[in-house]
CSV table of C-alpha atoms in Angstrom, one decimal:
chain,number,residue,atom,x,y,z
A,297,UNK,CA,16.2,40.5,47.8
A,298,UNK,CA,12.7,39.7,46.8
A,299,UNK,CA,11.6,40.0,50.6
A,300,UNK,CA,13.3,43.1,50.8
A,301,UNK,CA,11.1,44.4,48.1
A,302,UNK,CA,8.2,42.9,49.4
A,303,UNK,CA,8.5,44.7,52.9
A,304,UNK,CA,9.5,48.2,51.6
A,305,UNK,CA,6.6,48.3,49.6
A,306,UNK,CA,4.1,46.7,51.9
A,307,UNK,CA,5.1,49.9,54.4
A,308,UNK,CA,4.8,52.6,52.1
A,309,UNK,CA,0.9,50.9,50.6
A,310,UNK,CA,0.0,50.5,54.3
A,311,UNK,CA,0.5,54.3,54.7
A,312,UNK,CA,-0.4,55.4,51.0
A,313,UNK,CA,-3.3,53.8,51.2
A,314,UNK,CA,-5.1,57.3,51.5
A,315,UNK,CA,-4.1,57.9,48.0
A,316,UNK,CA,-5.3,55.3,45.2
A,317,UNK,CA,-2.9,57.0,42.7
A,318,UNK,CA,0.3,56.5,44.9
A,319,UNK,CA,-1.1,53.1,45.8
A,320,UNK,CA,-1.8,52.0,42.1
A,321,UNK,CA,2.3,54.0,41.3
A,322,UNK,CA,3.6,51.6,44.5
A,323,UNK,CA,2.2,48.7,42.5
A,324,UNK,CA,3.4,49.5,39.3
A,325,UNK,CA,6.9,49.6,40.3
A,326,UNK,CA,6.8,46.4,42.0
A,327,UNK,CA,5.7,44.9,39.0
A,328,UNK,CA,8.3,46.1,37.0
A,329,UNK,CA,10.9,45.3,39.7
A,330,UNK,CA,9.5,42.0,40.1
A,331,UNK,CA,9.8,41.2,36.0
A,332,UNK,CA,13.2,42.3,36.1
A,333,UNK,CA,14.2,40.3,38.8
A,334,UNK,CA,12.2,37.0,37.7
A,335,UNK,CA,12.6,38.0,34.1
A,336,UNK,CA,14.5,35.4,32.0
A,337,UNK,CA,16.7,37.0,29.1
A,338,UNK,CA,16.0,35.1,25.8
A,339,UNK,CA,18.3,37.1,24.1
A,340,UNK,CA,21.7,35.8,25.8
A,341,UNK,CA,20.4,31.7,25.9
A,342,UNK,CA,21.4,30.2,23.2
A,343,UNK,CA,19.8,26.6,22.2
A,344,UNK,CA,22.6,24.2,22.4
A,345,UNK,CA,22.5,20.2,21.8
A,346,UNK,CA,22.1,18.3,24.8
A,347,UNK,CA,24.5,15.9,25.2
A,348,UNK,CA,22.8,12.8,24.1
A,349,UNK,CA,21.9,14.7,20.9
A,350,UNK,CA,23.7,14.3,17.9
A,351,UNK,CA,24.1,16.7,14.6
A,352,UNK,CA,22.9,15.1,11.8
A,353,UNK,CA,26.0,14.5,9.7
A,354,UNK,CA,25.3,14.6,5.6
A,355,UNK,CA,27.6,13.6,3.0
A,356,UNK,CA,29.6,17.1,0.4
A,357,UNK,CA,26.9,17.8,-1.5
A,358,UNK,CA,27.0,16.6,-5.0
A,359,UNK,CA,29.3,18.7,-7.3
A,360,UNK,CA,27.6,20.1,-10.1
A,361,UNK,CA,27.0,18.5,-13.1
A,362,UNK,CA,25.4,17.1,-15.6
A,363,UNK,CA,24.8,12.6,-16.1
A,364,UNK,CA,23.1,10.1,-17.3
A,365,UNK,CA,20.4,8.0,-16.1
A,366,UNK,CA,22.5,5.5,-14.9
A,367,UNK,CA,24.9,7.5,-13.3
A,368,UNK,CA,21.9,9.0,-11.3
A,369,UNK,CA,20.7,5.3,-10.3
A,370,UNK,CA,23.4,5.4,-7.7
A,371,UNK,CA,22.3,7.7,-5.8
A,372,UNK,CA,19.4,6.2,-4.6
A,373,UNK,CA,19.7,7.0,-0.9
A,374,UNK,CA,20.4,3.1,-0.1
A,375,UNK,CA,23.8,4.1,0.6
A,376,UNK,CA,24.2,6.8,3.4
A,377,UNK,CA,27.5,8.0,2.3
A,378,UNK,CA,26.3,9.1,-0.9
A,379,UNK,CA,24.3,12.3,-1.5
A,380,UNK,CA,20.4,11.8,-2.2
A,381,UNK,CA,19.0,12.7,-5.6
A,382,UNK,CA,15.9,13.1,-7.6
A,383,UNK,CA,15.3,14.7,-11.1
A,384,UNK,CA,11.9,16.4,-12.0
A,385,UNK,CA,11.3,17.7,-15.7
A,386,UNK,CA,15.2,16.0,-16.8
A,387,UNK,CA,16.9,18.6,-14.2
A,388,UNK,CA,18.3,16.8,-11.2
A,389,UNK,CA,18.4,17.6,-7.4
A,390,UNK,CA,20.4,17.2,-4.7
A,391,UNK,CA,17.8,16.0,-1.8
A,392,UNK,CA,19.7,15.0,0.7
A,393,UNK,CA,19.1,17.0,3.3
A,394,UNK,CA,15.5,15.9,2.7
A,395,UNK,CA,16.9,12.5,3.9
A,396,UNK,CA,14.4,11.9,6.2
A,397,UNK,CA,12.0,12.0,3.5
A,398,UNK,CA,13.8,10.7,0.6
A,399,UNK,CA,16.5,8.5,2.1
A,400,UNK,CA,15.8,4.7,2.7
A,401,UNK,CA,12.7,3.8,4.3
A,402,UNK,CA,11.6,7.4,3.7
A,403,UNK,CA,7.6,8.1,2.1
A,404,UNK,CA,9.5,9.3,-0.9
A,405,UNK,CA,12.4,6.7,-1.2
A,406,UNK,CA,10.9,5.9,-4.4
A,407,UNK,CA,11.5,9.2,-6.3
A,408,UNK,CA,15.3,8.9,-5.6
A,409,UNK,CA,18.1,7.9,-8.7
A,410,UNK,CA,15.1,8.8,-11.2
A,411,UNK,CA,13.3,11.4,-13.2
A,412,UNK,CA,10.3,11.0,-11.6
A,413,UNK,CA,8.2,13.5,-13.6
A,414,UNK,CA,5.5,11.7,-13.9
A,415,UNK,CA,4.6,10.8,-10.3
A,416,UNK,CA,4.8,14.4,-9.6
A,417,UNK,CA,2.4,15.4,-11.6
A,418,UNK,CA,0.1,12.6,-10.5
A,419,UNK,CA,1.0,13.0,-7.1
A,420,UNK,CA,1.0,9.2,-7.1
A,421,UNK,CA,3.5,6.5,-5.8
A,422,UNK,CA,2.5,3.4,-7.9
A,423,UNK,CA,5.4,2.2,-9.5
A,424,UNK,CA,3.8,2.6,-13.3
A,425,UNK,CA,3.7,6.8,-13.0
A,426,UNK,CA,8.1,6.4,-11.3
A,427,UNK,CA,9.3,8.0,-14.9
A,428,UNK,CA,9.7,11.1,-17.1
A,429,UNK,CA,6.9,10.3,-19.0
A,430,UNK,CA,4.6,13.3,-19.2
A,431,UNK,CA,3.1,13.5,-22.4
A,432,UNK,CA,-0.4,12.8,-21.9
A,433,UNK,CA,-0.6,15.4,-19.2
A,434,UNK,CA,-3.6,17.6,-18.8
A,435,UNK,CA,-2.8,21.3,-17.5
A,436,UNK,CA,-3.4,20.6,-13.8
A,437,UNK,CA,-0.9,17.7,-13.6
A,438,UNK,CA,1.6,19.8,-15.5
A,439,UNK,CA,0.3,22.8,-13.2
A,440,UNK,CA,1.2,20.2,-9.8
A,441,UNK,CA,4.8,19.4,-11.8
A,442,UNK,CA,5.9,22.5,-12.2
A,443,UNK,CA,4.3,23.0,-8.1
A,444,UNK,CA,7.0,20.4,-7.4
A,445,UNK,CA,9.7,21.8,-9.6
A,446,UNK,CA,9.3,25.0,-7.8
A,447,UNK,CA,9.4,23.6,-4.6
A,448,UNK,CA,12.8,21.7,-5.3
A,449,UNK,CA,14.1,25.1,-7.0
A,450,UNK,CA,13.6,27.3,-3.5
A,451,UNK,CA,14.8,24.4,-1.0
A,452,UNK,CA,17.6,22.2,-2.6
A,453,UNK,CA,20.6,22.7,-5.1
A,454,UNK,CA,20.9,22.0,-8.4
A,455,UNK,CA,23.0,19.3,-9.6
A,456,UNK,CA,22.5,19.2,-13.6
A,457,UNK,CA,20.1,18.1,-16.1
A,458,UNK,CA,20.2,14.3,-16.9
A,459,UNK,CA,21.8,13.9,-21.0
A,460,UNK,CA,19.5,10.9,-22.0
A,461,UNK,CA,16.7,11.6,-19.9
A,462,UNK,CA,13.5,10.7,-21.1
A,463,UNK,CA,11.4,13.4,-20.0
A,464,UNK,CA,9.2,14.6,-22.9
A,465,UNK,CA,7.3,17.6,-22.1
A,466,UNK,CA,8.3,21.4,-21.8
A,467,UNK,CA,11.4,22.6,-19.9
């Protein structure tokens, strides 16, 4: 097909070649015939897992509600079955499709199955700042918490708020 092309338009260049405007026209349509033919259409492919590819599989998400302190220990991400989540400023989170951040071995594995105000705010991962403690805040840690809160707000769901947390600042 391509050849076809090819020829036709090589013997009607060789004989326009009088004319730079037919010759520049003659050129233009191959182009555009060319595109069509080699032209791959985005719209109809569809990206599809290969084979050896796998969907990440995430446990229901958390049904809403509020707990305790305990009750939110569990969830940890030590155990995949169980949904992932974190509390910032006493309200809790479900994370869990942050897993490969929050889950076990994750950077963040520590902020999981605690209010972990603190840290936040601090943006530290020492294990003295892992708590709701946010008294003694000045207004740019409290501005990086409520960063954080935000953040949580826009990209995962909200479980509850946690009944004997400890968090002491402003909601």
């Amino acid at each position: 097909c391509v050849a076809l092309v090819v020829d036709a338009m090589s013997s009607i260049t060789i004989g326009a070649l009088e004319s730079p405007w037919l010759t520049f026209l003659c050129t233009l349509v191959f182009i555009i015939i060319a595109r069509r033919v080699f032209a791959v259409d985005n719209r109809s492919h569809k990206a599809t897992p290969s084979e050896d590819e796998e969907e990440e599989v995430f446990p229901d998400p958390m049904p809403a509600g509020d707990m305790t302190r305990r009750e939110l220990a569990k969830y940890d991400g030590s155990d995949e079955t169980k949904p992932i989540l974190i509390a910032a400023k006493g309200v809790v989170y479900d994370v869990t499709r942050g897993r490969d951040f929050y889950g076990k071995g994750g950077p963040y594995n520590c902020f999981t199955g605690i209010d972990c105000s603190r840290a936040l705010g601090k943006v530290s991962l020492d294990k003295e700042n892992l708590c709701a403690d946010v008294k003694d805040f000045a207004a740019s840690e409290r501005d990086v918490l409520n960063d954080w809160v935000a953040k949580f707000n826009a990209k995962y769901p909200v479980v509850g708020k946690l009944t004997d947390g400890k968090y002491n600042g402003k909601f």
